[in-house]
mmCIF file of C-alpha atoms in Angstrom:
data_model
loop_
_atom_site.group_PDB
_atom_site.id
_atom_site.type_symbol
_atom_site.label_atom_id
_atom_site.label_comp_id
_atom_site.label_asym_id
_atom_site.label_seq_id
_atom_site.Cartn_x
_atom_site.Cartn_y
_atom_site.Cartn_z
ATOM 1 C CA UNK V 1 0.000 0.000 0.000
ATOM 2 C CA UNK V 2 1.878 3.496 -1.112
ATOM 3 C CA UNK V 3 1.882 6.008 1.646
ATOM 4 C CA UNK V 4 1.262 9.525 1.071
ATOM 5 C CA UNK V 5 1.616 12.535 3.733
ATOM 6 C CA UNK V 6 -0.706 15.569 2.843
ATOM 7 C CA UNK V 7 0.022 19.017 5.058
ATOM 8 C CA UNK V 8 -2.470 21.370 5.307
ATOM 9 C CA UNK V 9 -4.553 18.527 5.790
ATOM 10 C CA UNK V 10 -6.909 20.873 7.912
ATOM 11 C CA UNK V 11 -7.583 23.080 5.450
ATOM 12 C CA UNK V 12 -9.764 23.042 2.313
ATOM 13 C CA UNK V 13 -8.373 20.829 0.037
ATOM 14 C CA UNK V 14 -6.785 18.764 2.585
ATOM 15 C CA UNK V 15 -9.678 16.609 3.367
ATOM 16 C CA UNK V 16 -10.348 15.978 -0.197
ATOM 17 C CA UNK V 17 -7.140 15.078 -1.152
ATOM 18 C CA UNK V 18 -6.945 12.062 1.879
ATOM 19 C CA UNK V 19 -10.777 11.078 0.783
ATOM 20 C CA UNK V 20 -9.447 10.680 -2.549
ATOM 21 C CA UNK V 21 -5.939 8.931 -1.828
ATOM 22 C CA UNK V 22 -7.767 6.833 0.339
ATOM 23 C CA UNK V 23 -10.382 5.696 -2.192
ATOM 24 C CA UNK V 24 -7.238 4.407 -4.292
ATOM 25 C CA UNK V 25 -6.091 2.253 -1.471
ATOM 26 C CA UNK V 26 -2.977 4.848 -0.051
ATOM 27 C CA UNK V 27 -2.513 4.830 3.495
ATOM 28 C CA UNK V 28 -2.535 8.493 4.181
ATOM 29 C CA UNK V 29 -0.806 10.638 6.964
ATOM 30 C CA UNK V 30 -1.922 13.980 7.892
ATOM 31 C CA UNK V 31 0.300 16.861 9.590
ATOM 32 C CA UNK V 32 -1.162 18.849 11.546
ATOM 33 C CA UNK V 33 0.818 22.056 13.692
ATOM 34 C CA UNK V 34 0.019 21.902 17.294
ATOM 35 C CA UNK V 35 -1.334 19.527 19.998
ATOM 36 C CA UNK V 36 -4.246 21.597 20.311
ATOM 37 C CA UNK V 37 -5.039 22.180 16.809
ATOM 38 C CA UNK V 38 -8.993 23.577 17.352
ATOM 39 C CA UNK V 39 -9.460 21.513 13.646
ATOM 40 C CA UNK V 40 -8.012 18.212 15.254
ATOM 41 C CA UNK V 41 -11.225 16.606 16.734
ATOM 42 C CA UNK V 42 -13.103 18.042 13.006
ATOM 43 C CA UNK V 43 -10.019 15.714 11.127
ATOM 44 C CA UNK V 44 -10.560 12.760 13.432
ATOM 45 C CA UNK V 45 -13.885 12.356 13.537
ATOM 46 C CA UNK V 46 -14.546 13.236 9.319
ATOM 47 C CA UNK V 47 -11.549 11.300 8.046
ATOM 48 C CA UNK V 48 -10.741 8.865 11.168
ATOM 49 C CA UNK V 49 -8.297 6.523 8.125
ATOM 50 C CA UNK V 50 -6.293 9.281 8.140
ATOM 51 C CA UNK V 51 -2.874 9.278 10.592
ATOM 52 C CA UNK V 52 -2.174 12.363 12.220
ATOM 53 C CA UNK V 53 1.325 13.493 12.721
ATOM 54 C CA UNK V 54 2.617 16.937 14.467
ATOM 55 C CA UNK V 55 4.581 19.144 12.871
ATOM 56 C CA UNK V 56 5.642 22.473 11.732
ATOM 57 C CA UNK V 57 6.724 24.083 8.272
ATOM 58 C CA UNK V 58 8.625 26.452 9.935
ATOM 59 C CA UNK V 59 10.597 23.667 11.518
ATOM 60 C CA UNK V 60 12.769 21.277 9.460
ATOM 61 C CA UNK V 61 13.289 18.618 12.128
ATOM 62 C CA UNK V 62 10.054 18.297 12.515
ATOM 63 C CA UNK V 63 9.665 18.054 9.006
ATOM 64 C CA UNK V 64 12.059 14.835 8.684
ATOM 65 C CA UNK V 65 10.470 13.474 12.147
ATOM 66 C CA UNK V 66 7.083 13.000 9.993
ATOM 67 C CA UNK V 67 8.851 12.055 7.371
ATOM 68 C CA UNK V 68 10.569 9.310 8.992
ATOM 69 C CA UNK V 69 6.963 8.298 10.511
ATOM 70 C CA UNK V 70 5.439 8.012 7.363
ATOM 71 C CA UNK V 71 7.999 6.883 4.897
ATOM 72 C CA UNK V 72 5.831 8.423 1.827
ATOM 73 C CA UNK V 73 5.886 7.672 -1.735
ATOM 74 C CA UNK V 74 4.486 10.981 -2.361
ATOM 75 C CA UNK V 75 4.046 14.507 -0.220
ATOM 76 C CA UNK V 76 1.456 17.005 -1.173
ATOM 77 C CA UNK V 77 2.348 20.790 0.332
ATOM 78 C CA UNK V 78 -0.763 21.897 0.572
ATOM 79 C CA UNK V 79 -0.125 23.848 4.151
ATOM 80 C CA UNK V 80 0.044 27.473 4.096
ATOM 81 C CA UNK V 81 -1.490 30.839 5.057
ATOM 82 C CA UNK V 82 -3.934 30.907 2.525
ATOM 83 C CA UNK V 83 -5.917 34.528 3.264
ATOM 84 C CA UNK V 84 -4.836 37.069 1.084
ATOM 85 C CA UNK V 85 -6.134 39.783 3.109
ATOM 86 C CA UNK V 86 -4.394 38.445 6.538
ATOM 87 C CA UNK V 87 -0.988 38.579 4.291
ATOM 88 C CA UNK V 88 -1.037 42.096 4.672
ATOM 89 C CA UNK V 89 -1.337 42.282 7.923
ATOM 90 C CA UNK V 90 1.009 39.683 8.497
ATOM 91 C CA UNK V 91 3.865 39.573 5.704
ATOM 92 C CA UNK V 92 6.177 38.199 7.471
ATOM 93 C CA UNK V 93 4.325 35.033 9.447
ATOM 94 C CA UNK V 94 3.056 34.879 5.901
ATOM 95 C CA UNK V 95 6.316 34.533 3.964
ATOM 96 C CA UNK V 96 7.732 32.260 6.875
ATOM 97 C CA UNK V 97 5.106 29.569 6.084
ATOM 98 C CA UNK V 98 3.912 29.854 2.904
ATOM 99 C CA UNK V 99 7.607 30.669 1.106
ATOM 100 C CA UNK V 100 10.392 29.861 3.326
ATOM 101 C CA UNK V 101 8.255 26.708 4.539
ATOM 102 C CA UNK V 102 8.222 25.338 1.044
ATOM 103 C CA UNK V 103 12.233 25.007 1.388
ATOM 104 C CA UNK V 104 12.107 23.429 4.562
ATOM 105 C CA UNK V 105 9.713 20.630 2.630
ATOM 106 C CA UNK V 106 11.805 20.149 0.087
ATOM 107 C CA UNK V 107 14.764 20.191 1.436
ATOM 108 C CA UNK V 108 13.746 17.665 4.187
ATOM 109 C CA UNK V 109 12.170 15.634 0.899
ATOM 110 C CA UNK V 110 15.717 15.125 -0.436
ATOM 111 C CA UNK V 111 17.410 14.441 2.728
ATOM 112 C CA UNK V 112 15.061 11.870 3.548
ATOM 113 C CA UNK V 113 15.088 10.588 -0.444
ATOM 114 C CA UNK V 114 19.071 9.695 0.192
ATOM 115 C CA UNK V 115 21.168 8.689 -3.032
ATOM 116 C CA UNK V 116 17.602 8.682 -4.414
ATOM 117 C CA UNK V 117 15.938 11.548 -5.231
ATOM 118 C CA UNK V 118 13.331 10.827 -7.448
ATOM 119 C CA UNK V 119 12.441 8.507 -4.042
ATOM 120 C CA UNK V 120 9.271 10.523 -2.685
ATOM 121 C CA UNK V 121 7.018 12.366 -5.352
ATOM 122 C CA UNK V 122 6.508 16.250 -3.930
ATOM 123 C CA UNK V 123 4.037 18.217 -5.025
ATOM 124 C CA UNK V 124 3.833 22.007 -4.605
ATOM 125 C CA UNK V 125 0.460 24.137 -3.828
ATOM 126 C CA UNK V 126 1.364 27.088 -6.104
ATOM 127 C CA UNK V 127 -1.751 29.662 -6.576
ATOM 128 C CA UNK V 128 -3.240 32.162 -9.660
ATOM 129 C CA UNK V 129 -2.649 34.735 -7.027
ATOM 130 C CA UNK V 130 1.601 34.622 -8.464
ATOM 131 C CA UNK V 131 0.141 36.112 -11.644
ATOM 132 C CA UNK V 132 -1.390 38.946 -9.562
ATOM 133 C CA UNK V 133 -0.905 42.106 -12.401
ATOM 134 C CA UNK V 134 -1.457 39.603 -15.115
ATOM 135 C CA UNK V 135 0.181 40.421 -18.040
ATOM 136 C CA UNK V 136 -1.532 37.698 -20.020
ATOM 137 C CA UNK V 137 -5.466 36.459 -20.343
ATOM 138 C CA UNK V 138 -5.528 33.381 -20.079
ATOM 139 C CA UNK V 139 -2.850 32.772 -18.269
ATOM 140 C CA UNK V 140 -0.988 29.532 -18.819
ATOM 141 C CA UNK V 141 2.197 28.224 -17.298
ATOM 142 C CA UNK V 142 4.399 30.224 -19.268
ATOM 143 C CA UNK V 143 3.007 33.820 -17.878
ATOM 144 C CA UNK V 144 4.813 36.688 -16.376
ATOM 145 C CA UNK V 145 4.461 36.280 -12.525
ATOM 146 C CA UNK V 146 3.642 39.461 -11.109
ATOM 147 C CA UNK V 147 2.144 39.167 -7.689
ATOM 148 C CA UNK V 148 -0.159 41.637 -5.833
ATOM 149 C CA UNK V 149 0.086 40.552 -2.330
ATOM 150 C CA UNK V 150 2.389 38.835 0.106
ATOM 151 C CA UNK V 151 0.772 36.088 0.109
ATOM 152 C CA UNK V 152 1.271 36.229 -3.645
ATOM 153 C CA UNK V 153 5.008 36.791 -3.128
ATOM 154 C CA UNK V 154 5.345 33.757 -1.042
ATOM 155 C CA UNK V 155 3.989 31.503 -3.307
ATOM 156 C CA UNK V 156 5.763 32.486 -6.453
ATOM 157 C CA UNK V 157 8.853 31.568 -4.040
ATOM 158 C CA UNK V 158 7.674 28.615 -2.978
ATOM 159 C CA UNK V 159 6.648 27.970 -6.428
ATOM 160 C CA UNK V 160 10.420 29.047 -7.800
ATOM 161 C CA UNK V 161 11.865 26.846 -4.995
ATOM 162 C CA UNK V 162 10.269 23.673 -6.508
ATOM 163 C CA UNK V 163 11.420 24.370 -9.535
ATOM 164 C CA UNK V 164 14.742 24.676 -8.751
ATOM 165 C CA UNK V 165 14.639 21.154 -6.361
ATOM 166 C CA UNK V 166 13.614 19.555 -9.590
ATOM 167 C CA UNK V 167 16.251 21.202 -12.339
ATOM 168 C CA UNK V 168 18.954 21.392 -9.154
ATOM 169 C CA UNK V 169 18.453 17.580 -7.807
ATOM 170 C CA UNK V 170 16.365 15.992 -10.384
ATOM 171 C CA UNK V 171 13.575 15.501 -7.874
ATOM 172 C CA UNK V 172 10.077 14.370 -9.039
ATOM 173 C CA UNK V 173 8.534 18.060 -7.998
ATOM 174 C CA UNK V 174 5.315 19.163 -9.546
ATOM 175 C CA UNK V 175 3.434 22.390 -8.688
ATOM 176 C CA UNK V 176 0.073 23.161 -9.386
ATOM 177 C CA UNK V 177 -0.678 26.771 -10.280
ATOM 178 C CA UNK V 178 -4.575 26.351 -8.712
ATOM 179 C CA UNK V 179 -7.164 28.821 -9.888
ATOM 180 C CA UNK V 180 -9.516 29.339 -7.062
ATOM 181 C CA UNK V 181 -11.347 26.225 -5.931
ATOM 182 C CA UNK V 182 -14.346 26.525 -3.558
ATOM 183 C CA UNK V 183 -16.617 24.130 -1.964
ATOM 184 C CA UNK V 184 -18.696 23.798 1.385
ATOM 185 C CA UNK V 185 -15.619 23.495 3.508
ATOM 186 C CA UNK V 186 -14.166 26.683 2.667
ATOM 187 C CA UNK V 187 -13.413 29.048 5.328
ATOM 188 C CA UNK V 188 -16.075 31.322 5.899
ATOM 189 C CA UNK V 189 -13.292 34.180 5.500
ATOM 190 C CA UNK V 190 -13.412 33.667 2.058
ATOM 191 C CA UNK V 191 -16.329 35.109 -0.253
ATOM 192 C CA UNK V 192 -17.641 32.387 -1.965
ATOM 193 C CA UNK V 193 -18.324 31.182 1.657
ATOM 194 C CA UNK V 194 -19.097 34.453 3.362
ATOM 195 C CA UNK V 195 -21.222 34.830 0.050
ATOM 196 C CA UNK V 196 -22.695 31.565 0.545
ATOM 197 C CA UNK V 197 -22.904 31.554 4.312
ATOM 198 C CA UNK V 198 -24.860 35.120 4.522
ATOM 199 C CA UNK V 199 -26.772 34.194 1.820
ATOM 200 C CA UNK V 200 -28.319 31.474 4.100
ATOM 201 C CA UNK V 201 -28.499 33.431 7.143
ATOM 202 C CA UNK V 202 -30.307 36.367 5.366
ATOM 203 C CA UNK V 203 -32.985 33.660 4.055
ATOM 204 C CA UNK V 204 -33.749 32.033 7.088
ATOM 205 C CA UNK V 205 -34.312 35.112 8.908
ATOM 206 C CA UNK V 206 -31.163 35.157 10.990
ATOM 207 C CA UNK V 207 -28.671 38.444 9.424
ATOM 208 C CA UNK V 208 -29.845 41.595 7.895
ATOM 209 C CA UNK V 209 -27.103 42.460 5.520
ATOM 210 C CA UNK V 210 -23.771 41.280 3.543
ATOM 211 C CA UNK V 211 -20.891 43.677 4.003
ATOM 212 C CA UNK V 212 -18.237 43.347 0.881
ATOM 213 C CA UNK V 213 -15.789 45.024 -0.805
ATOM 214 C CA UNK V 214 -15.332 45.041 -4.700
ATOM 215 C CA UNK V 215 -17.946 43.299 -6.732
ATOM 216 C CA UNK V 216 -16.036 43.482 -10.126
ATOM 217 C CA UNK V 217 -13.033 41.463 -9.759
ATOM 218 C CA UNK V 218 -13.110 38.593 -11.638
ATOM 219 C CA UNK V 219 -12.091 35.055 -10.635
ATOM 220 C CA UNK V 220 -11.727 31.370 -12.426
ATOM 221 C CA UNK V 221 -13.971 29.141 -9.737
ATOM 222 C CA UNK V 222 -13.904 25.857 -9.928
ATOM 223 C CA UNK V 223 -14.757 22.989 -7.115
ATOM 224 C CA UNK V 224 -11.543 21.836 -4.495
ATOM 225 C CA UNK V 225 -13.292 18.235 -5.020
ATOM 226 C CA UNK V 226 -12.386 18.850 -8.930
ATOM 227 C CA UNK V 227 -9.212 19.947 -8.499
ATOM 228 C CA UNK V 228 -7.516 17.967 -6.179
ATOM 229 C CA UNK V 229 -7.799 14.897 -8.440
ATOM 230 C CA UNK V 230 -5.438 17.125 -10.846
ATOM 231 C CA UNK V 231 -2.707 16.789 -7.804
ATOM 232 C CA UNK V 232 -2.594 13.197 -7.674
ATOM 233 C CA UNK V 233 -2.449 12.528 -11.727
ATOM 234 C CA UNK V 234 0.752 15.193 -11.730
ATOM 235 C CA UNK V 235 2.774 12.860 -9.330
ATOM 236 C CA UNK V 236 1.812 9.984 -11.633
ATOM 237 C CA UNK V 237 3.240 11.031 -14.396
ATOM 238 C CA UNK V 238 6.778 9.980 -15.195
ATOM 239 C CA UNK V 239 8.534 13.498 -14.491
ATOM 240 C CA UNK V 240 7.406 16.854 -12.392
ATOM 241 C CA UNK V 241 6.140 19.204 -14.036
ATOM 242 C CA UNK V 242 4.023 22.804 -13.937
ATOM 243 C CA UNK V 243 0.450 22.915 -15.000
ATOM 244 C CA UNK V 244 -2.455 25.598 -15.034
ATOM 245 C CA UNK V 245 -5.759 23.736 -13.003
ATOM 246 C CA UNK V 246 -8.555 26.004 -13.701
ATOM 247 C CA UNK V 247 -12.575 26.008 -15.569
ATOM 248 C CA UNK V 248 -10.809 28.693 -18.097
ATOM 249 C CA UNK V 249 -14.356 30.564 -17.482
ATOM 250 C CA UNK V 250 -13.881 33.787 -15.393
ATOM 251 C CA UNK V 251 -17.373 35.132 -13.167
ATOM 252 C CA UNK V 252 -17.930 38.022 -11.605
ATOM 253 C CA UNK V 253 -18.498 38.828 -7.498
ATOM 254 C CA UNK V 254 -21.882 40.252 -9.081
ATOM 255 C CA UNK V 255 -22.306 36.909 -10.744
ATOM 256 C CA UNK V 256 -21.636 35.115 -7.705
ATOM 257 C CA UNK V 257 -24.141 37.456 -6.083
ATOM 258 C CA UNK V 258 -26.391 37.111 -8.960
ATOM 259 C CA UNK V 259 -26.569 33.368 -8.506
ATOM 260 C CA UNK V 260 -26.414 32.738 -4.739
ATOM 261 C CA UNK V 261 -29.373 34.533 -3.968
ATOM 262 C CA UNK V 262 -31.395 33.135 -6.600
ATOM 263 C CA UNK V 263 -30.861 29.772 -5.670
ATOM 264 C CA UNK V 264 -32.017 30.532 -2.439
ATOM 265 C CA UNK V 265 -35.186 32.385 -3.773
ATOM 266 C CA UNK V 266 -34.037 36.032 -3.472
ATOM 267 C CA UNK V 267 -34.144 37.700 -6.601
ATOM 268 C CA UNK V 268 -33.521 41.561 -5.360
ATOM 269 C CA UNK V 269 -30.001 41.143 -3.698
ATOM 270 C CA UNK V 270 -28.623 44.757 -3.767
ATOM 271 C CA UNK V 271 -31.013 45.403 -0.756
ATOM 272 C CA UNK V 272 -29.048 43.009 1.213
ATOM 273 C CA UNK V 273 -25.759 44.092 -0.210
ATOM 274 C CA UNK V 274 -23.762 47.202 1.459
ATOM 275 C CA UNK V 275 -19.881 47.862 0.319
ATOM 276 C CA UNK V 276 -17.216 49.109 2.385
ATOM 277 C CA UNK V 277 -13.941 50.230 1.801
ATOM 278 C CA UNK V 278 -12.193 47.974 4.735
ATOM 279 C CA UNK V 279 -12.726 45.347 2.336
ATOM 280 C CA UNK V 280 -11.070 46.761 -0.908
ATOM 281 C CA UNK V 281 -7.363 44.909 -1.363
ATOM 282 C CA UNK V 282 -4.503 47.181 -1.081
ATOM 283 C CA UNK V 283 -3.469 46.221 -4.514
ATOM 284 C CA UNK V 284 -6.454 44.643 -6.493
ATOM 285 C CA UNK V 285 -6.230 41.701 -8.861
ATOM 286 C CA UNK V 286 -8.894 42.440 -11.145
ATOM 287 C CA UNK V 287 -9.092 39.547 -14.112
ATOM 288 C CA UNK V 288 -7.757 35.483 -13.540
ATOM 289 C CA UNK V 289 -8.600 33.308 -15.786
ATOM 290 C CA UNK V 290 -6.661 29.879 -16.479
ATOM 291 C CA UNK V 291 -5.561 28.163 -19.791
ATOM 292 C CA UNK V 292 -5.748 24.131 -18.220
ATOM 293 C CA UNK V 293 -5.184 23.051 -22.142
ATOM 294 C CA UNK V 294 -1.751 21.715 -20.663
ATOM 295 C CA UNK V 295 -3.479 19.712 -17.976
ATOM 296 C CA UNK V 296 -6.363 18.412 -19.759
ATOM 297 C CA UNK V 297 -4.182 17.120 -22.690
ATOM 298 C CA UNK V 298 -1.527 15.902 -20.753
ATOM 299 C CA UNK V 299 -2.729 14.697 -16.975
ATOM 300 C CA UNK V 300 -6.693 13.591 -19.212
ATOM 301 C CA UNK V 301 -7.990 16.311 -16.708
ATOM 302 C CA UNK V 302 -11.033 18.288 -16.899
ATOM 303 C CA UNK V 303 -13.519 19.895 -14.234
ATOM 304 C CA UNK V 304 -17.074 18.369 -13.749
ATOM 305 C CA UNK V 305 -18.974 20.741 -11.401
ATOM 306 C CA UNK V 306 -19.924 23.887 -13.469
ATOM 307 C CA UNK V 307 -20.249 26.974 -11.737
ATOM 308 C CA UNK V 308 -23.515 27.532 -11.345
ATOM 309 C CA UNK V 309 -23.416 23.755 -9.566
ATOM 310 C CA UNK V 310 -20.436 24.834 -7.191
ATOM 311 C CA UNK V 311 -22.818 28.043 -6.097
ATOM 312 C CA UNK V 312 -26.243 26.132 -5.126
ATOM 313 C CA UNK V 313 -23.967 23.106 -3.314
ATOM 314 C CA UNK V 314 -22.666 25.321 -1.453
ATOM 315 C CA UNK V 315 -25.555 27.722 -0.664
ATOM 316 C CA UNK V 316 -28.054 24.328 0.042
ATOM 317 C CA UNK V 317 -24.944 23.461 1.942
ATOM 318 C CA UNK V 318 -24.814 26.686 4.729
ATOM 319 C CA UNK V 319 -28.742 26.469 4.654
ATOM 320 C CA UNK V 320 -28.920 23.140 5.989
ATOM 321 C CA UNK V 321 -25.997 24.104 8.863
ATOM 322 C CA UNK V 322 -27.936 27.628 9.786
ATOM 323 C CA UNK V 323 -31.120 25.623 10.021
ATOM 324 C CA UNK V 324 -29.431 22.879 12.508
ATOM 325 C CA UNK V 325 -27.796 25.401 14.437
ATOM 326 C CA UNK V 326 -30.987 27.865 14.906
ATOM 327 C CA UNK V 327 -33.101 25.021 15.654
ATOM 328 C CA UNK V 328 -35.243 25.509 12.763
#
């Protein structure tokens, strides 16, 4: 049975990633930062297959410890401070974990991989959010990176970094530049889930209003679900490589909006809808849209929830938790 060690595996795309390696028969270790992780008891008791292991990205050793633990055939980075607006506030914690924690992964990767380093498969969470000022539409894997964040920043490091691993040590190191990817377990700090979230609270009686910042940046959604199966077929193929994972569709926050409230039966949503400036990025990225013509030819991937589809799953999905925990 291969082994496989996911981090992040609290997160969005974390859970999954382990429901899908363990469909295929892996035997799948989690790391998790803390003792007291507030998420531990949610991993346990949703994906109880899954072995948890402690550990840090801002600390090597503990890096090889879990390493040593789980002896993978493949490692999947997905662990990182993912909220772009927290990235400002935070730059540094930010580029700690989500750049400089990259090279602690890979470098504890080849240590652990010997004489052999094509020994453990890695593969590297990069994010649309490098292209940031894009200088191309679509972009594909070939485009100008030009981030607009920290958070940004770190990831075209991290993203550089793997790279580098691969042409430096001839490592099996794949990165994924992700398009956004939503679902029911995103973090309600996000706006398809605030979106989603309000959206059910407002219908069932239980919030007045959605606060939000610009409604005319535009975004390439797709489903985590989706997406994650794009991860596994890049560390199956016979070298690493860089690929584009997007819907190549791009949707408005209007659309999103637009769509949300229908499918919960509200067809007037600007009288729910106030913006405010606290909101508003710093530096905006206005237009991302993917090319995936490199992944679907090559990795035989494609998306199959629309996004229309992605919307009402996860609107019926925040209804039916608002409704359980108002007693309705």
């Amino acid at each position: 049975m291969p082994s496989a060690l996911i981090t992040g595996i609290t997160g969005q795309d974390g859970p999954y990633l382990a429901e899908l390696l363990l469909e295929k028969g892996y035997d799948v270790y989690g790391l998790m930062r803390g003792q007291n992780n507030p998420k531990r008891a949610m991993v346990e008791r949703e994906l109880p297959d899954v072995k948890i292991l402690t550990g840090d990205l801002t600390d090597q050793s503990s890096l090889m410890r879990a390493l040593n633990d789980s002896n993978p055939a493949e490692v999947y980075n997905l662990g990182a401070i993912s909220f772009v607006a927290y990235s400002w506030e935070n730059a540094k914690v930010t580029s700690d974990v989500t750049g400089m924690g990259v090279l602690n992964l890979l470098e504890a990767v080849r240590l652990h991989g010997g004489d052999d380093p094509r020994a453990v498969k890695f593969y590297q969470a990069s994010s649309s959010e490098m292209f940031g000022k894009v200088q191309q539409v679509p972009q594909t894997e070939d485009t100008l990176l030009w981030p607009r964040s920290p958070y940004g920043v770190s990831k075209v490091y991290g993203h550089y970094m793997t790279i580098n691993y691969r042409e430096s040590y001839g490592m099996h190191a794949s990165s994924g530049i992700l398009f956004n990817h939503e679902s029911p377990r995103r973090g309600p700090e996000f706006v398809t889930r605030k979106v989603s979230q309000a959206v059910a609270r407002i219908k069932l009686g239980l919030q007045d209003e959605l606060v939000m910042g610009n409604l005319d940046a535009q975004r390439d959604w797709g489903f985590a679900g989706d997406y994650v199966e794009a991860m596994w077929l890049m560390l199956q193929q016979e070298n690493g490589d860089d690929y584009v994972v997007s819907t190549d569709e791009t949707h408005t926050i209007r659309e999103l909006l637009d769509l949300a409230f229908a499918h919960a039966g509200i067809e007037d949503w600007e009288r729910y809808v106030r913006q405010d400036p606290a909101f508003m990025r710093p530096a905006e990225v206005d237009l991302l849209i993917g090319d995936s013509s490199k992944a679907r030819e090559v990795l035989g991937w494609k998306p199959k929830v629309n996004f229309p589809e992605l919307v009402a799953m996860m609107v019926d999905s925040d209804l039916a938790e608002q409704k359980k925990l108002a007693g309705l």
